[in-house]
PDB file of C-alpha atoms (C1' of nucleotides) in Angstrom:
ATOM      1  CA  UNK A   1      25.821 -20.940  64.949  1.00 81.00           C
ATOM      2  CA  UNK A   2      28.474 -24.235  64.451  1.00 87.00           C
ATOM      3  CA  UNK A   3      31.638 -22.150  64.881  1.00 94.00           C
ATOM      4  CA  UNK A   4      33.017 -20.907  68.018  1.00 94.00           C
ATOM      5  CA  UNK A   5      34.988 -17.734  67.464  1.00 97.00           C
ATOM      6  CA  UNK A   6      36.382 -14.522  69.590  1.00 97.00           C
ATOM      7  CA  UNK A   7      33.485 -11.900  68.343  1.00 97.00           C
ATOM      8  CA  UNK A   8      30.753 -14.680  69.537  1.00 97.00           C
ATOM      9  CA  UNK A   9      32.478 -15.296  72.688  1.00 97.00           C
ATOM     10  CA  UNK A  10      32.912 -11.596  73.534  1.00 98.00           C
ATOM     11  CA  UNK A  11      29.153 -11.107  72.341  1.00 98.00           C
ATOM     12  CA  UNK A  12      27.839 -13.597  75.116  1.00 97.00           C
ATOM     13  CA  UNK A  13      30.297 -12.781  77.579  1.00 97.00           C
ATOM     14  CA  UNK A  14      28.933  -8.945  77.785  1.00 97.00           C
ATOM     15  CA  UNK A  15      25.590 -10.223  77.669  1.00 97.00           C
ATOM     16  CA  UNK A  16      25.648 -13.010  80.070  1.00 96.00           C
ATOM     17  CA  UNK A  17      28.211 -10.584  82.577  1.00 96.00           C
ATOM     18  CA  UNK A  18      26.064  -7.465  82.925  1.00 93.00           C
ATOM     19  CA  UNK A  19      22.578  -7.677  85.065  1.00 89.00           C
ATOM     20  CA  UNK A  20      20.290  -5.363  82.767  1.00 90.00           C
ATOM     21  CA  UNK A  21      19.479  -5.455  79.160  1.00 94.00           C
ATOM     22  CA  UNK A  22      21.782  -4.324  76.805  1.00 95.00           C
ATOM     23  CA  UNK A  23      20.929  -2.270  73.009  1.00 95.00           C
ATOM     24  CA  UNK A  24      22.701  -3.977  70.083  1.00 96.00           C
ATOM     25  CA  UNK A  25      25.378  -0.573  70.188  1.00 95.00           C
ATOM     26  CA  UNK A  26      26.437  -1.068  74.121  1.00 94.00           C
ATOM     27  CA  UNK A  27      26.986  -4.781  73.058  1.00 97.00           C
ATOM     28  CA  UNK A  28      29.155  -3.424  70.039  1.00 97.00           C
ATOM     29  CA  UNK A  29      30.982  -0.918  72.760  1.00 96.00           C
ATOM     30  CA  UNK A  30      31.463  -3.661  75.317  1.00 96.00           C
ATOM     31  CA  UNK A  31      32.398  -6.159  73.118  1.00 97.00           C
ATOM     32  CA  UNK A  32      34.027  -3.796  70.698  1.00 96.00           C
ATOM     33  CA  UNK A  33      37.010  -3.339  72.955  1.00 96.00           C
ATOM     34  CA  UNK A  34      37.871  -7.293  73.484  1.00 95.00           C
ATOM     35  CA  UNK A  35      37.284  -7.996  69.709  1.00 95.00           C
ATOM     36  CA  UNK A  36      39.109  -4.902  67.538  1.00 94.00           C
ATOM     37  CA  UNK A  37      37.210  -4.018  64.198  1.00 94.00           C
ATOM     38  CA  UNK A  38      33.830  -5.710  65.808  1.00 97.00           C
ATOM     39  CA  UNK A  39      31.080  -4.858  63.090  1.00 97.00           C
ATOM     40  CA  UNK A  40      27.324  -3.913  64.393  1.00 97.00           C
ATOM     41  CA  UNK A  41      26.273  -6.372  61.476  1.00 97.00           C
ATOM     42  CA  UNK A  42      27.973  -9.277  63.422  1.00 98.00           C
ATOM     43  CA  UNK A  43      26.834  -7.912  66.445  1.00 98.00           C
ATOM     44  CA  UNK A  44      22.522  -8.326  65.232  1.00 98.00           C
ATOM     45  CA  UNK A  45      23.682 -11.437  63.388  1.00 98.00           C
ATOM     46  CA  UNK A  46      25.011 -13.291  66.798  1.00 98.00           C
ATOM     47  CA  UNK A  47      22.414 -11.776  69.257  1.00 97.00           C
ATOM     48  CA  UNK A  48      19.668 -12.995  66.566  1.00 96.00           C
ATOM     49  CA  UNK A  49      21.305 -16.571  66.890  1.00 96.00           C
ATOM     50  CA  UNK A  50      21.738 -16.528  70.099  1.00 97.00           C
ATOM     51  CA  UNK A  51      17.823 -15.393  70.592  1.00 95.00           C
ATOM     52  CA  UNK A  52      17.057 -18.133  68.242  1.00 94.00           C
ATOM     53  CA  UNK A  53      19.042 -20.755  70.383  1.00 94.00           C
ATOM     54  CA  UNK A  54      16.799 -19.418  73.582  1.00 94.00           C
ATOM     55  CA  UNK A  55      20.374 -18.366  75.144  1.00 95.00           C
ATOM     56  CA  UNK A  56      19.345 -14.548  74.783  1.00 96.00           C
ATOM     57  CA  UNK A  57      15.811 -12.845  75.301  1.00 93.00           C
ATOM     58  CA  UNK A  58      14.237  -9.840  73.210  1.00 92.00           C
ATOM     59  CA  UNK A  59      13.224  -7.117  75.178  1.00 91.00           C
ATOM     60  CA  UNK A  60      11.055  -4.176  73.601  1.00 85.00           C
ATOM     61  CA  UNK A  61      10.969  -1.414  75.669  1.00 83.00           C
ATOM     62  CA  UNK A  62       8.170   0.957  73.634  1.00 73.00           C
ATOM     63  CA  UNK A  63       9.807   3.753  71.700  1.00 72.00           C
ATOM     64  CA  UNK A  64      13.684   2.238  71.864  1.00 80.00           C
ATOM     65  CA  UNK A  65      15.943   0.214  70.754  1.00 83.00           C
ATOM     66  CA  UNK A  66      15.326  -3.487  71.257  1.00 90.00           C
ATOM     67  CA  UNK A  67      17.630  -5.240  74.168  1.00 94.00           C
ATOM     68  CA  UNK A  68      18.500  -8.361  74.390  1.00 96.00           C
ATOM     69  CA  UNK A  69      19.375 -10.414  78.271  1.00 96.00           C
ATOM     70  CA  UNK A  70      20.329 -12.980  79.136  1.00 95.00           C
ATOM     71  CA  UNK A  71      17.493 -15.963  79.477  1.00 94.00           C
ATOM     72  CA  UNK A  72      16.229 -18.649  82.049  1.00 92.00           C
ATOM     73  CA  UNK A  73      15.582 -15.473  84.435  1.00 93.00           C
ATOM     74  CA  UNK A  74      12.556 -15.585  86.364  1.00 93.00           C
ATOM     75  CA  UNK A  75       9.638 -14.030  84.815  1.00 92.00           C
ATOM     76  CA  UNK A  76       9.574 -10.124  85.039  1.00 93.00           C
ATOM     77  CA  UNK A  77       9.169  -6.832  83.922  1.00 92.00           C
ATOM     78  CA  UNK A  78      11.214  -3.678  83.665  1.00 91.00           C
ATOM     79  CA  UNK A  79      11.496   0.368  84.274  1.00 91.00           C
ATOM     80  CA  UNK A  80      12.703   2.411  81.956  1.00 88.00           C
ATOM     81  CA  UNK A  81      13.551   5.891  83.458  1.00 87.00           C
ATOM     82  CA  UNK A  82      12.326   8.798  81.560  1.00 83.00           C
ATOM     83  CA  UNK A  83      15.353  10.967  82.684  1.00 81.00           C
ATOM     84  CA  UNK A  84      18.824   8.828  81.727  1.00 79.00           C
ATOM     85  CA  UNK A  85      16.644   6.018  79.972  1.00 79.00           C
ATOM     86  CA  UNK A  86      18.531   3.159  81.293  1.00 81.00           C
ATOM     87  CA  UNK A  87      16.436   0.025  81.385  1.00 88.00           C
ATOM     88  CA  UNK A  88      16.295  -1.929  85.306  1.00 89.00           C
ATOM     89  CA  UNK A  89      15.336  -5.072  85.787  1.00 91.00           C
ATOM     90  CA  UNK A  90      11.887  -5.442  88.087  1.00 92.00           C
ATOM     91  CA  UNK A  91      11.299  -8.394  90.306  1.00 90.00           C
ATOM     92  CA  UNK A  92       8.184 -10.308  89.488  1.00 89.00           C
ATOM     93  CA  UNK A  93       5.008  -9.632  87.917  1.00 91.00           C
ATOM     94  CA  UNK A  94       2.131  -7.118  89.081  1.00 88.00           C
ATOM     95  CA  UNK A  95      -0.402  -8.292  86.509  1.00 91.00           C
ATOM     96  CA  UNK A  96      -3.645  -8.877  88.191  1.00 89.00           C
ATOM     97  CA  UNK A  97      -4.598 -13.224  87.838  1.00 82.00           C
ATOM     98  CA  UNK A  98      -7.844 -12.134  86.171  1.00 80.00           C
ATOM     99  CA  UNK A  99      -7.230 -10.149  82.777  1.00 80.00           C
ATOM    100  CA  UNK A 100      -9.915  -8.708  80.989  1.00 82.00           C
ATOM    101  CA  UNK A 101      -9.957  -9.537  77.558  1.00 89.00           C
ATOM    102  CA  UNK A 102     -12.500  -9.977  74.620  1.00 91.00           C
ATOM    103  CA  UNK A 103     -14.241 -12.956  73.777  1.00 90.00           C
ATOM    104  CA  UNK A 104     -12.388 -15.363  72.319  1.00 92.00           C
ATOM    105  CA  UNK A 105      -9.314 -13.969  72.520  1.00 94.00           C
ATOM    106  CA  UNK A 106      -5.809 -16.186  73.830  1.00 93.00           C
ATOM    107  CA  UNK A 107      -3.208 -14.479  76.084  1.00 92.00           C
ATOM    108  CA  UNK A 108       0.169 -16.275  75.004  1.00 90.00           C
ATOM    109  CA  UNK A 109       2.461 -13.607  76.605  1.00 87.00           C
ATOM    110  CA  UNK A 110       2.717  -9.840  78.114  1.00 89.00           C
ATOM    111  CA  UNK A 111       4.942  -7.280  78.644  1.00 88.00           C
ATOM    112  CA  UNK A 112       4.645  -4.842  81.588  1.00 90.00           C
ATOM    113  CA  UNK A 113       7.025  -1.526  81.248  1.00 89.00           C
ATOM    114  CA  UNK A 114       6.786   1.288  84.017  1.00 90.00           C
ATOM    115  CA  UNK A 115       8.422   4.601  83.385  1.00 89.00           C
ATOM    116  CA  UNK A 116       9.644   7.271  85.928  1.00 91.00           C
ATOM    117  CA  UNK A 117      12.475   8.616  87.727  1.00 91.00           C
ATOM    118  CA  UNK A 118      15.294   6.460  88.658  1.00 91.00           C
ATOM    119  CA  UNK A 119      16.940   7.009  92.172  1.00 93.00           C
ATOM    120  CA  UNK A 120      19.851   9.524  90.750  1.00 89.00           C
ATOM    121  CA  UNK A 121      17.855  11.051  88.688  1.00 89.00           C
ATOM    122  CA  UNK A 122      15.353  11.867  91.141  1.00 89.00           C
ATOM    123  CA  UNK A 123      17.791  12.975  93.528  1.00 87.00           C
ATOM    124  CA  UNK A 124      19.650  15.456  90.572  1.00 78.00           C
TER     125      UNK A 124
ATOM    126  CA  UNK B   1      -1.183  24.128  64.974  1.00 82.00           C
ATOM    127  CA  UNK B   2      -2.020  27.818  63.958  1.00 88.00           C
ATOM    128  CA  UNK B   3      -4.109  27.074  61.196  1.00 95.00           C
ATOM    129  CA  UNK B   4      -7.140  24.946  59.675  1.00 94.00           C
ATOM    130  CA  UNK B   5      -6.560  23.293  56.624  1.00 97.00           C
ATOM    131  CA  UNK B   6      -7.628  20.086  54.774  1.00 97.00           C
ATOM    132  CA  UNK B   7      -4.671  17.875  55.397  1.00 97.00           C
ATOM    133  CA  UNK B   8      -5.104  18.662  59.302  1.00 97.00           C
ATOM    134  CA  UNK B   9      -8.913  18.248  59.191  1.00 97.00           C
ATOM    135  CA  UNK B  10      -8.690  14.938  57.581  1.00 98.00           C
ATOM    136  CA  UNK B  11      -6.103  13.308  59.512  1.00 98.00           C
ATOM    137  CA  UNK B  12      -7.972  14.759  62.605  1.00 97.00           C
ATOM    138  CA  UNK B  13     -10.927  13.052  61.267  1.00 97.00           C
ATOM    139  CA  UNK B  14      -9.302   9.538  60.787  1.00 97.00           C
ATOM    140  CA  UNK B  15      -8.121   9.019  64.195  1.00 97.00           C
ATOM    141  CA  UNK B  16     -11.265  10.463  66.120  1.00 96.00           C
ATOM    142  CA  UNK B  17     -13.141   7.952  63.621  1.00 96.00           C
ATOM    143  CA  UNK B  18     -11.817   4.647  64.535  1.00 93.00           C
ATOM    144  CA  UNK B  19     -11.923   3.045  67.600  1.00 89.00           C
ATOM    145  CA  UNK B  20      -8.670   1.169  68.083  1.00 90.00           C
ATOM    146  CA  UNK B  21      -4.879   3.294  67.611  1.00 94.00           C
ATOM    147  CA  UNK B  22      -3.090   3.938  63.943  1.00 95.00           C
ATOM    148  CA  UNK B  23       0.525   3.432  62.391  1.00 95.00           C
ATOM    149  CA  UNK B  24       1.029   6.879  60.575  1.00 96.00           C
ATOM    150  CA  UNK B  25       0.956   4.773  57.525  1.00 95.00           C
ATOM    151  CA  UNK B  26      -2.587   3.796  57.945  1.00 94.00           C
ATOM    152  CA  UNK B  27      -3.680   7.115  58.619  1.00 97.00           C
ATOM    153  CA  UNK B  28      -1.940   8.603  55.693  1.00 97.00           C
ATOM    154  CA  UNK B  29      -3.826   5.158  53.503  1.00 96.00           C
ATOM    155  CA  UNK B  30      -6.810   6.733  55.196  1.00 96.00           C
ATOM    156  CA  UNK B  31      -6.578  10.436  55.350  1.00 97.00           C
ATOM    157  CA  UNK B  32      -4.947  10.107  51.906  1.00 96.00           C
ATOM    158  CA  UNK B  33      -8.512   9.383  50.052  1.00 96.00           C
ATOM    159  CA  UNK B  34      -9.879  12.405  50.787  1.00 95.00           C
ATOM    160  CA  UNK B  35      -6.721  14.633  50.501  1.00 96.00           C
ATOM    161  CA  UNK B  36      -5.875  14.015  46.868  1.00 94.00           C
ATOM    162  CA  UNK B  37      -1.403  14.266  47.264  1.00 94.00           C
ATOM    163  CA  UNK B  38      -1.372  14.305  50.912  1.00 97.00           C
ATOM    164  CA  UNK B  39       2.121  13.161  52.109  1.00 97.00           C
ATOM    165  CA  UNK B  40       3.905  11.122  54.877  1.00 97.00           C
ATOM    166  CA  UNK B  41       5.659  13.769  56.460  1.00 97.00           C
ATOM    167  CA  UNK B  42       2.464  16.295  57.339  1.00 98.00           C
ATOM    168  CA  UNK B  43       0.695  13.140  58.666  1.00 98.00           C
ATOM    169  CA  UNK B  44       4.071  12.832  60.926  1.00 98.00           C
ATOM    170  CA  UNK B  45       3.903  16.706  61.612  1.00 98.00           C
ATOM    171  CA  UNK B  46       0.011  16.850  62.533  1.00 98.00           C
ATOM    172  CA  UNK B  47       0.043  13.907  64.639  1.00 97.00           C
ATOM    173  CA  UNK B  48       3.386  15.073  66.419  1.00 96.00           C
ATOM    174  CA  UNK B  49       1.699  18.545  67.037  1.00 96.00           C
ATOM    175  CA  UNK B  50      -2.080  16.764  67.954  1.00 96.00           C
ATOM    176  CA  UNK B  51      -0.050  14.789  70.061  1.00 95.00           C
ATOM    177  CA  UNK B  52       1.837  17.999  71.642  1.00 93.00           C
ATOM    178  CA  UNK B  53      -1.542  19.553  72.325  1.00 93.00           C
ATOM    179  CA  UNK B  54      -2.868  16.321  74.041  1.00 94.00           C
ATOM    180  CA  UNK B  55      -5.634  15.981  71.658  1.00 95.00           C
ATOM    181  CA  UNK B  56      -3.967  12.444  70.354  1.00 96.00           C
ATOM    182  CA  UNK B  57      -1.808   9.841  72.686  1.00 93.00           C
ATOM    183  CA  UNK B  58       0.674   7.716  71.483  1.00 92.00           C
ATOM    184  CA  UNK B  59       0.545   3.955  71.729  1.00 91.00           C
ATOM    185  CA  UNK B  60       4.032   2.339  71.914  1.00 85.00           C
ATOM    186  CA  UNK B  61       3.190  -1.548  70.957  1.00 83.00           C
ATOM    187  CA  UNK B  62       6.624  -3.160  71.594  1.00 73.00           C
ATOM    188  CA  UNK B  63       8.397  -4.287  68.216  1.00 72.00           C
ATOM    189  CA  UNK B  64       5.690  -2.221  65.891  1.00 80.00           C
ATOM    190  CA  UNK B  65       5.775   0.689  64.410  1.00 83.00           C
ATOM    191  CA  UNK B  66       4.088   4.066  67.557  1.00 90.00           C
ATOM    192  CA  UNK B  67       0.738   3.961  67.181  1.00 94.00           C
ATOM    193  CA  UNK B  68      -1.865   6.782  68.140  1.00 96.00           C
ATOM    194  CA  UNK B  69      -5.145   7.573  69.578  1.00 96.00           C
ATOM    195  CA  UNK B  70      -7.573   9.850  70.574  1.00 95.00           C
ATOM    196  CA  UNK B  71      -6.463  10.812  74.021  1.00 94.00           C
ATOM    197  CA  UNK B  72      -9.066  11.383  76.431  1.00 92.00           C
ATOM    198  CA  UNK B  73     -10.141   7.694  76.555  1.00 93.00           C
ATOM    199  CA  UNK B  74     -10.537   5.938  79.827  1.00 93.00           C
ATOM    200  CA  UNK B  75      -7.170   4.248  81.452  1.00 92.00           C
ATOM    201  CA  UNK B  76      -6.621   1.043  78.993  1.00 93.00           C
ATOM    202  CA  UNK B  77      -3.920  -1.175  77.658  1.00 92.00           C
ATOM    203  CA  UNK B  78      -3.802  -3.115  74.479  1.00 91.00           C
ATOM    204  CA  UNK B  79      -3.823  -6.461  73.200  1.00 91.00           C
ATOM    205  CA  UNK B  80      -2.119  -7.030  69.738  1.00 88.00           C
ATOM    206  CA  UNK B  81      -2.940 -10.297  68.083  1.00 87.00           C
ATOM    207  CA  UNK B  82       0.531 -12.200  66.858  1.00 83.00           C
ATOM    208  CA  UNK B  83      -1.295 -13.593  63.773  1.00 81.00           C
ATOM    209  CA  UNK B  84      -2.821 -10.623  61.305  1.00 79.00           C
ATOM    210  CA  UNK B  85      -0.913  -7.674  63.939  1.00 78.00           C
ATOM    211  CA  UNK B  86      -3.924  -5.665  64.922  1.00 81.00           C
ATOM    212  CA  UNK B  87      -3.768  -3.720  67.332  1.00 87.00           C
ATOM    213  CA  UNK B  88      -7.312  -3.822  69.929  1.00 89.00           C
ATOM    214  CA  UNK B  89      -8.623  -2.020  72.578  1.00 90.00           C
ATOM    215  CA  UNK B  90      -8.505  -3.811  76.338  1.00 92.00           C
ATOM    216  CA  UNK B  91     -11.247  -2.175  78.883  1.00 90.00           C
ATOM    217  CA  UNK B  92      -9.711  -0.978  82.129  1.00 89.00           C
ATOM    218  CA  UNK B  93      -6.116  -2.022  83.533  1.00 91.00           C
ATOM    219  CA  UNK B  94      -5.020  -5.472  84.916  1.00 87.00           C
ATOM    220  CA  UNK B  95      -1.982  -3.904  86.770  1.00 91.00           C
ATOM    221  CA  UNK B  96      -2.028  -4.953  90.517  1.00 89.00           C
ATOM    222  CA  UNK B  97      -1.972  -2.103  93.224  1.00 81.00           C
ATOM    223  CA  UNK B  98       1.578  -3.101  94.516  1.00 80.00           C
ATOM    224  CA  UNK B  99       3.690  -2.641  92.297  1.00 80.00           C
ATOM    225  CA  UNK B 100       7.294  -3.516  93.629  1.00 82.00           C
ATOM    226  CA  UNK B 101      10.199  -1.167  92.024  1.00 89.00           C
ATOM    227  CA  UNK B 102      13.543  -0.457  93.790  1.00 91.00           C
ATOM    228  CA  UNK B 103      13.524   1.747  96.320  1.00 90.00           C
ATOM    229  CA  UNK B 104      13.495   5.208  95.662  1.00 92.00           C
ATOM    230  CA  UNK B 105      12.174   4.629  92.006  1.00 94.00           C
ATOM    231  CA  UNK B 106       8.971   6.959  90.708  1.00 93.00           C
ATOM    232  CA  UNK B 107       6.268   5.360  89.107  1.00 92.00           C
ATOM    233  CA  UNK B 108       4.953   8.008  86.401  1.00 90.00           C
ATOM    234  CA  UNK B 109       3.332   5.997  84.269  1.00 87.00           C
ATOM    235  CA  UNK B 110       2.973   2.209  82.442  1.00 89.00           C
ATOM    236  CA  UNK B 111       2.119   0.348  79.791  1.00 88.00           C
ATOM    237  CA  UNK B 112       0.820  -3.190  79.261  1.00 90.00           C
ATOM    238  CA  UNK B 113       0.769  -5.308  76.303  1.00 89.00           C
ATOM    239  CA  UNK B 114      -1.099  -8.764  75.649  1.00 90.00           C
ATOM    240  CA  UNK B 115      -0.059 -10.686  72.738  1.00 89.00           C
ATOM    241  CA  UNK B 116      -1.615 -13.858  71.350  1.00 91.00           C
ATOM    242  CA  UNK B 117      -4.392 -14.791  68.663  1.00 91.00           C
ATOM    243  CA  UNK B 118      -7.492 -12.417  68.155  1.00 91.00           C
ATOM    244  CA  UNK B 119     -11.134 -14.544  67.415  1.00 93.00           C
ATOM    245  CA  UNK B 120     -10.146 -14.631  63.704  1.00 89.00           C
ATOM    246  CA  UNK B 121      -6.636 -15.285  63.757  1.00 89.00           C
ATOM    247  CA  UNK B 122      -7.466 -18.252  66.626  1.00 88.00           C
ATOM    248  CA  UNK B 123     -10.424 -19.449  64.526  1.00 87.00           C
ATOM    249  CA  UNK B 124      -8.250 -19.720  61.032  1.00 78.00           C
TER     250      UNK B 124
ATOM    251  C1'  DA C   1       0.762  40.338  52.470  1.00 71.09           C
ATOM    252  C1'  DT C   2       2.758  37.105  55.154  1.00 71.09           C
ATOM    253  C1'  DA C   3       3.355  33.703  58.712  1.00 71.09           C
ATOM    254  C1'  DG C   4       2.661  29.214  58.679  1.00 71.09           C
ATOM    255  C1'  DG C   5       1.758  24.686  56.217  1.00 71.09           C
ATOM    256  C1'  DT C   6       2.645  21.296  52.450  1.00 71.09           C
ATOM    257  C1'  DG C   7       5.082  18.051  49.408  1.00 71.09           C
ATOM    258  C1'  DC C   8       9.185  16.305  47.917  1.00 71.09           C
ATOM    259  C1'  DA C   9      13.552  14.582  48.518  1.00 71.09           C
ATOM    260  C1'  DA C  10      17.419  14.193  51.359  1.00 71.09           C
ATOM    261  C1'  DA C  11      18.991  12.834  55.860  1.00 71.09           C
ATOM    262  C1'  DC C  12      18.914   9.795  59.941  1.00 71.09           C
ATOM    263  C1'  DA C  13      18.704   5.732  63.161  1.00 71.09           C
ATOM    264  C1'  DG C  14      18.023   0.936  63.684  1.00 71.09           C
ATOM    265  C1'  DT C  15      18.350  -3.317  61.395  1.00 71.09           C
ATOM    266  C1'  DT C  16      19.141  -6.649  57.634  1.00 71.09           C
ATOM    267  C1'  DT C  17      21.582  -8.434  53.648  1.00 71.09           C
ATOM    268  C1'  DG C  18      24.989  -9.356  49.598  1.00 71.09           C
ATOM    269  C1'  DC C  19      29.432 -10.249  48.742  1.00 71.09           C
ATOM    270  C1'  DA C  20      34.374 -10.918  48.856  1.00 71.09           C
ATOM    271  C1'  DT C  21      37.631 -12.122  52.331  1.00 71.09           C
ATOM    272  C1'  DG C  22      39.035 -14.607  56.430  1.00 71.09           C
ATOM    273  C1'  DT C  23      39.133 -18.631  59.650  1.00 71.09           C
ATOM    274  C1'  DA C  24      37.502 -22.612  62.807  1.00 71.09           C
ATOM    275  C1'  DT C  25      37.041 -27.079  61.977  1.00 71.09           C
TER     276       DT C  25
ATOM    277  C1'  DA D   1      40.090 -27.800  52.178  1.00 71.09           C
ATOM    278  C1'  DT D   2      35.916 -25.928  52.828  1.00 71.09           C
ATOM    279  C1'  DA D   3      31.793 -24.552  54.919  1.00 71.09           C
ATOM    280  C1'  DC D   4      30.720 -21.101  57.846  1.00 71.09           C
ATOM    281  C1'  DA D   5      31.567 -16.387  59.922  1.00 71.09           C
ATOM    282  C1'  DT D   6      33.142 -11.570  59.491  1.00 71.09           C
ATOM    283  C1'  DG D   7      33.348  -6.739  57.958  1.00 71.09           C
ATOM    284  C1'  DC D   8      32.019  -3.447  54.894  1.00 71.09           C
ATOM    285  C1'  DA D   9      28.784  -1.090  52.342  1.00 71.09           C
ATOM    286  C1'  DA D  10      24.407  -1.035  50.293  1.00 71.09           C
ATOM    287  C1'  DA D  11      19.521  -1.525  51.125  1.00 71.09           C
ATOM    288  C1'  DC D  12      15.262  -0.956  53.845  1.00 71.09           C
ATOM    289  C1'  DT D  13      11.906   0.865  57.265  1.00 71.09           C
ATOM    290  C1'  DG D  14      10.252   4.323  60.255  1.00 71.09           C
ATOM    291  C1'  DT D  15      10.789   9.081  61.201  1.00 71.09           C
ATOM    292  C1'  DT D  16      12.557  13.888  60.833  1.00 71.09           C
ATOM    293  C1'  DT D  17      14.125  17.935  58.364  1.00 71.09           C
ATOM    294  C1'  DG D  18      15.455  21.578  54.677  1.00 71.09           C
ATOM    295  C1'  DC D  19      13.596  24.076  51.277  1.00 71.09           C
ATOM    296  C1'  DA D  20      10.874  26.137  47.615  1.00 71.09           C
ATOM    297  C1'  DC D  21       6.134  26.609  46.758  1.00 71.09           C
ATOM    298  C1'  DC D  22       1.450  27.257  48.333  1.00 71.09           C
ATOM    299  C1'  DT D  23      -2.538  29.094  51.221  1.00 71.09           C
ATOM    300  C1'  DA D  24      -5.426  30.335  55.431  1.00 71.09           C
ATOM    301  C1'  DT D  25      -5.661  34.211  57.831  1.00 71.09           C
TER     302       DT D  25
END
DNA sequence: ATAGGTGCAAACAGTTTGCATGTAT
DNA sequence: ATACATGCAAACTGTTTGCACCTAT
């Protein structure tokens, strides 16, 4: 990551503009139409730098896509609605202080994912 | 899920046998000695429909291949060690009683995930 | 006998990589 | 000028599917 150029700029501008975390392909889509001819490969390649430069955060959401946010946000978790599947960010963290875990055993990190309905897909 | 035969038996077998959840792979490593020829895609088919019929459950472990269990167990999460990539058991649910989401959200479900070193792993 | 299951290979999605071309420095 | 980045296509992994053959019922 030495050179600045327009795909890496339009890369972290989508990611660092929008409030929820994005899938490699909506970063392609978003930055796609600033950059024309924007390759996916350039798209991973950047968001794996930038994730290596701590300016970008992995997100696994079980059973999709990775997404990547922007970092430095205060710890939390998120919701991934089971009817549209769009990913929210949560506030905080609900994990009980005391977590039960075998002997021995370090905790470095967790990840906490609810599932449900999202407000409009509730109300449809 | 009509009928009985070996292939379904076996993999059946594997996953009520062990105690902690499976990548397909492993089960087909394991279900494979006794089936002589058994192949990846019935072990994907028979879990699918076990899974269908609520016998199995499917562990999502963020970043790893779905994992499954025998469904039926208590309410657990899992803890999946960031040295060898085992996947363990964790006893009971660390998740605190309030959980905030936006308003109007539906909590169906959630899932938890502790990473960090298992006894070996932290030992080595 | 026959509906349903199996194995193989092809097809797919997400992601990474090799390579020739393009460009920020 | 040149080291680094891009785009394309090929490669790879995890998973699903089409199809001819096989088998539990």
């Amino acid at each position: 990551m030495k050179r600045q150029t327009r795909q890496r700029q339009a890369i972290r501008d989508v990611i660092r503009a929008v409030d929820r975390p994005l899938a490699p392909q909506e970063v392609l889509a978003e930055a796609g139409r600033h950059v024309r001819g924007l390759g996916i490969a350039t798209v991973y390649r950047t968001i794996n730098a930038l994730v290596e430069e701590g300016e970008v955060t992995r997100v696994e959401i079980p059973g999709q896509p990775t997404r990547y946010e922007k970092a430095g946000l205060d710890h939390h978790h998120h919701f991934c609605c089971d009817g549209c599947g769009k990913v929210y960010e949560l506030d905080g963290c609900a994990l009980r202080s005391t977590v039960p875990t075998p002997e021995g055993f370090t905790v470095a990190r967790h990840e906490i994912t609810l599932y449900g309905q999202c407000l409009q897909c509730r109300s449809a």
